[in-house]
Tab-separated table of C-alpha atoms in Angstrom:
chain	number	residue	atom	x	y	z
Q	1	GLU	CA	27.468	-3.487	6.475
Q	2	ALA	CA	25.258	-3.846	9.670
Q	3	GLY	CA	22.399	-1.197	9.861
Q	4	VAL	CA	21.255	0.689	12.806
Q	5	VAL	CA	20.147	-1.509	15.567
Q	6	GLN	CA	17.398	-0.715	17.968
Q	7	SER	CA	15.892	-2.630	20.815
Q	8	PRO	CA	13.371	-3.444	21.953
Q	9	ARG	CA	11.076	-3.461	18.896
Q	10	TYR	CA	7.953	-3.213	20.983
Q	11	LYS	CA	7.293	-2.052	24.525
Q	12	ILE	CA	3.978	-1.886	26.481
Q	13	ILE	CA	4.137	-0.279	29.912
Q	14	GLU	CA	1.624	1.386	32.179
Q	15	LYS	CA	1.707	5.108	32.642
Q	16	LYS	CA	4.056	6.427	35.413
Q	17	GLN	CA	6.581	3.580	34.713
Q	18	PRO	CA	10.016	4.176	33.378
Q	19	VAL	CA	11.175	2.827	29.981
Q	20	ALA	CA	14.453	2.819	28.066
Q	21	PHE	CA	15.390	2.408	24.430
Q	22	TRP	CA	18.836	1.418	23.144
Q	23	CYS	CA	20.360	2.175	19.836
Q	24	ASN	CA	23.598	1.093	18.075
Q	25	PRO	CA	24.442	3.251	15.051
Q	26	ILE	CA	26.307	2.194	12.047
Q	27	SER	CA	30.027	1.736	12.635
Q	28	GLY	CA	31.956	4.988	12.062
Q	29	HIS	CA	28.731	7.234	12.086
Q	30	ASN	CA	29.578	10.153	14.434
Q	31	THR	CA	26.130	11.611	14.305
Q	32	LEU	CA	23.297	10.051	16.071
Q	33	TYR	CA	19.703	11.149	16.158
Q	34	TRP	CA	16.548	10.232	18.250
Q	35	TYR	CA	13.229	10.949	16.575
Q	36	ARG	CA	9.658	10.426	17.895
Q	37	GLN	CA	7.117	9.493	15.147
Q	38	ASN	CA	3.359	9.711	15.903
Q	39	LEU	CA	0.858	7.908	13.838
Q	40	GLY	CA	0.494	9.501	10.524
Q	41	GLN	CA	3.193	12.124	10.982
Q	42	GLY	CA	6.740	12.670	10.058
Q	43	PRO	CA	9.592	12.002	12.516
Q	44	GLU	CA	10.332	14.813	14.963
Q	45	LEU	CA	13.738	15.330	16.329
Q	46	LEU	CA	14.224	14.792	20.090
Q	47	ILE	CA	17.993	14.974	20.295
Q	48	ARG	CA	21.029	15.002	17.969
Q	49	TYR	CA	24.507	13.909	19.111
Q	50	GLU	CA	27.900	14.714	17.657
Q	51	ASN	CA	29.956	12.024	19.058
Q	52	GLU	CA	29.457	12.289	22.760
Q	53	GLU	CA	27.969	15.828	22.717
Q	54	ALA	CA	24.292	16.559	22.508
Q	55	VAL	CA	24.389	19.539	20.105
Q	56	ASP	CA	20.511	19.868	19.654
Q	57	ASP	CA	18.170	18.789	22.469
Q	58	SER	CA	15.835	21.746	22.184
Q	59	GLN	CA	12.812	19.441	21.537
Q	60	LEU	CA	13.514	16.899	24.246
Q	61	PRO	CA	11.089	17.202	27.087
Q	62	LYS	CA	13.806	17.336	29.794
Q	63	ASP	CA	11.400	16.948	32.806
Q	64	ARG	CA	10.840	13.291	31.839
Q	65	PHE	CA	13.245	12.434	29.054
Q	66	SER	CA	16.880	11.822	29.289
Q	67	ALA	CA	19.382	10.465	26.833
Q	68	GLU	CA	23.119	9.504	26.924
Q	69	ARG	CA	25.602	8.503	24.438
Q	70	LEU	CA	28.603	7.086	26.101
Q	71	LYS	CA	31.955	6.945	24.317
Q	72	GLY	CA	30.207	8.330	21.244
Q	73	VAL	CA	28.768	4.954	19.945
Q	74	ASP	CA	25.643	3.431	21.493
Q	75	SER	CA	22.866	5.631	22.900
Q	76	THR	CA	20.092	5.288	25.323
Q	77	LEU	CA	16.893	7.219	25.517
Q	78	LYS	CA	14.919	7.024	28.746
Q	79	ILE	CA	11.394	8.176	29.712
Q	80	GLN	CA	10.479	8.455	33.492
Q	81	PRO	CA	7.691	8.649	34.271
Q	82	ALA	CA	5.889	7.631	30.985
Q	83	GLU	CA	2.647	9.341	30.103
Q	84	LEU	CA	-0.174	8.220	27.830
Q	85	GLY	CA	0.841	10.809	25.220
Q	86	ASP	CA	4.205	9.304	24.991
Q	87	SER	CA	2.867	6.391	22.860
Q	88	ALA	CA	4.678	6.595	19.651
Q	89	VAL	CA	7.431	5.137	17.568
Q	90	TYR	CA	10.968	6.033	18.571
Q	91	LEU	CA	13.382	6.010	15.816
Q	92	CYS	CA	17.099	6.154	16.059
Q	93	ALA	CA	19.247	7.331	13.099
Q	94	SER	CA	22.963	7.889	12.298
Q	95	SER	CA	24.807	9.691	9.689
Q	96	SER	CA	28.527	10.167	8.876
Q	97	GLY	CA	28.066	13.854	8.241
Q	98	ARG	CA	29.503	16.086	5.438
Q	99	SER	CA	31.089	13.247	3.509
Q	100	ASP	CA	27.706	11.802	2.366
Q	101	GLY	CA	25.703	14.886	2.489
Q	102	TYR	CA	24.098	14.155	5.971
Q	103	GLU	CA	21.766	11.471	4.669
Q	104	GLN	CA	20.403	9.549	7.644
Q	105	TYR	CA	20.117	5.768	8.155
Q	106	PHE	CA	17.258	4.694	10.385
Q	107	GLY	CA	16.733	1.772	12.616
Q	108	PRO	CA	13.344	-0.166	12.683
Q	109	GLY	CA	12.144	1.765	15.552
Q	110	THR	CA	10.809	0.929	18.926
Q	111	ARG	CA	6.922	1.060	19.174
Q	112	LEU	CA	5.808	2.304	22.657
Q	113	THR	CA	2.400	1.807	23.994
Q	114	VAL	CA	1.614	3.448	27.356
Q	115	THR	CA	-1.605	2.192	29.012
F	1	ALA	CA	11.353	29.406	10.142
F	2	GLN	CA	12.412	26.180	8.563
F	3	SER	CA	9.550	24.043	7.264
F	4	VAL	CA	8.595	21.403	4.870
F	5	ALA	CA	5.119	20.897	3.270
F	6	GLN	CA	3.774	17.813	1.527
F	7	PRO	CA	0.335	19.054	0.372
F	8	GLU	CA	-1.193	15.613	-0.474
F	9	ASP	CA	-1.997	13.108	2.220
F	10	GLN	CA	-2.313	10.429	-0.428
F	11	VAL	CA	-1.462	10.014	-4.031
F	12	ASN	CA	-3.257	7.276	-6.029
F	13	VAL	CA	-1.810	6.128	-9.419
F	14	ALA	CA	-2.242	3.060	-11.777
F	15	GLU	CA	0.678	0.779	-12.145
F	16	GLY	CA	2.744	1.826	-15.387
F	17	ASN	CA	1.708	5.424	-15.057
F	18	PRO	CA	3.897	8.164	-13.978
F	19	LEU	CA	3.900	9.483	-10.494
F	20	THR	CA	4.638	12.651	-8.731
F	21	VAL	CA	4.785	13.376	-4.839
F	22	LYS	CA	5.023	16.946	-4.067
F	23	CYS	CA	7.140	18.703	-1.489
F	24	THR	CA	7.890	22.493	-0.904
F	25	TYR	CA	10.192	23.820	1.727
F	26	SER	CA	11.326	27.025	3.469
F	27	VAL	CA	14.846	27.562	4.965
F	28	SER	CA	16.975	30.550	5.561
F	29	GLY	CA	20.108	29.242	3.847
F	30	ASN	CA	20.882	26.871	1.042
F	31	PRO	CA	18.937	23.698	1.605
F	32	TYR	CA	19.984	20.089	1.487
F	33	LEU	CA	16.945	18.097	0.563
F	34	PHE	CA	16.151	14.320	0.935
F	35	TRP	CA	13.372	11.952	0.240
F	36	TYR	CA	12.795	8.922	2.425
F	37	VAL	CA	10.483	5.989	2.087
F	38	GLN	CA	8.817	4.036	4.739
F	39	TYR	CA	7.353	0.514	4.413
F	40	PRO	CA	4.946	-0.931	7.023
F	41	ASN	CA	6.623	-1.785	10.302
F	42	ARG	CA	10.050	-0.632	9.035
F	43	GLY	CA	12.246	2.400	9.488
F	44	LEU	CA	12.720	5.114	6.926
F	45	GLN	CA	15.091	4.288	3.965
F	46	PHE	CA	16.977	6.953	2.239
F	47	LEU	CA	15.903	7.417	-1.533
F	48	LEU	CA	17.791	10.370	-2.783
F	49	LYS	CA	19.244	13.770	-1.965
F	50	TYR	CA	19.964	17.157	-3.491
F	51	ILE	CA	23.071	18.904	-2.178
F	52	THR	CA	24.394	20.936	-5.186
F	53	GLY	CA	24.800	20.791	-8.855
F	54	ASP	CA	22.304	19.293	-11.349
F	55	ASN	CA	18.751	20.117	-10.339
F	56	LEU	CA	17.656	16.627	-11.406
F	57	VAL	CA	18.817	13.965	-8.958
F	58	LYS	CA	18.467	10.282	-9.461
F	59	GLY	CA	17.898	7.734	-6.576
F	60	SER	CA	17.173	4.244	-5.471
F	61	TYR	CA	14.425	1.995	-7.233
F	62	GLY	CA	14.000	4.316	-10.396
F	63	PHE	CA	13.097	7.431	-8.383
F	64	GLU	CA	14.167	10.981	-9.200
F	65	ALA	CA	13.583	14.415	-7.940
F	66	GLU	CA	13.792	17.930	-9.416
F	67	PHE	CA	15.038	20.783	-7.285
F	68	ASN	CA	13.376	24.164	-8.263
F	69	LYS	CA	14.898	27.012	-6.285
F	70	SER	CA	12.521	29.600	-7.580
F	71	GLN	CA	9.518	27.575	-6.413
F	72	THR	CA	11.295	26.123	-3.452
F	73	SER	CA	10.024	22.658	-4.460
F	74	PHE	CA	11.720	19.365	-4.565
F	75	HIS	CA	8.991	16.997	-6.106
F	76	LEU	CA	9.558	13.128	-6.191
F	77	LYS	CA	9.003	11.467	-9.587
F	78	LYS	CA	8.963	8.199	-11.229
F	79	PRO	CA	8.243	7.387	-14.909
F	80	SER	CA	6.409	4.174	-14.464
F	81	ALA	CA	4.854	3.169	-11.031
F	82	LEU	CA	4.992	-0.240	-9.597
F	83	VAL	CA	2.624	-1.834	-7.051
F	84	SER	CA	5.602	-2.366	-4.883
F	85	ASP	CA	6.282	1.446	-4.681
F	86	SER	CA	3.112	1.595	-2.397
F	87	ALA	CA	4.484	3.236	0.776
F	88	LEU	CA	4.751	6.289	2.810
F	89	TYR	CA	7.093	8.941	1.505
F	90	PHE	CA	8.676	11.723	3.538
F	91	CYS	CA	10.468	14.927	2.213
F	92	ALA	CA	13.192	16.448	4.531
F	93	VAL	CA	15.251	19.551	4.444
F	94	ARG	CA	18.397	20.414	6.305
F	95	ASP	CA	18.978	24.152	7.010
F	96	ASN	CA	22.717	24.858	6.446
F	97	ALA	CA	22.479	28.373	7.553
F	98	GLY	CA	22.312	27.670	11.273
F	99	GLY	CA	21.232	25.066	13.683
F	100	PHE	CA	21.766	22.475	10.987
F	101	LYS	CA	18.481	20.669	11.891
F	102	THR	CA	16.701	18.240	9.424
F	103	ILE	CA	13.046	18.830	9.307
F	104	PHE	CA	10.593	16.178	7.974
F	105	GLY	CA	7.324	16.663	6.248
F	106	ALA	CA	4.193	14.868	7.494
F	107	GLY	CA	4.435	12.254	4.760
F	108	THR	CA	2.470	11.336	1.661
F	109	ARG	CA	0.985	7.781	1.186
F	110	LEU	CA	1.492	6.558	-2.238
F	111	PHE	CA	-1.039	3.853	-3.396
F	112	VAL	CA	-0.327	2.136	-6.779
F	113	LYS	CA	-3.139	0.115	-8.170
F	114	ALA	CA	-2.506	-2.939	-10.420
């Protein structure tokens, strides 16, 4: 079974530039998560999707961050414009829900550096 | 408010000795509890979970964790540590009373010395 796929793995951009991250979850997983992980800290939820619907985006900085999950499969997270403080690892995860107790499967992450 | 605490930034143990990584939590309803491990330059990997039933749960790589409702704790344990267990460990809790959000602790770095 293929795991969660993310791209790119690394991205270096200048501040005020836009950036986008892509995630392909495990096949059949209806729930998709985007997290931000700062160095030395645990992941912090940005947005959670149940199929196509964003059910929790309370922590997403909506002035500069946007996300979409078309057709309830792949998802894209965008930052425009990027700020220095956005430098972090962006993790995507998926889960199948109640049937497996909501355990999450994570992708390798995208390490973003904003200069 | 929902929260997770991992009181130790780092745990050092000698190979072959037992290890414990501590976790306490606070939720308003019945919790689902998880442990994840993160190796360098890799995403988090699921280790084990507590949903209901037996308070002692067993997971991958010989790890186990004990759910203690009265102490609101979910400590990760292993009887005999390996050097390859050295990694960053995260405790997480899902609040099933509302919101259904999963919160992660700050992580504990485990260092196993040969």
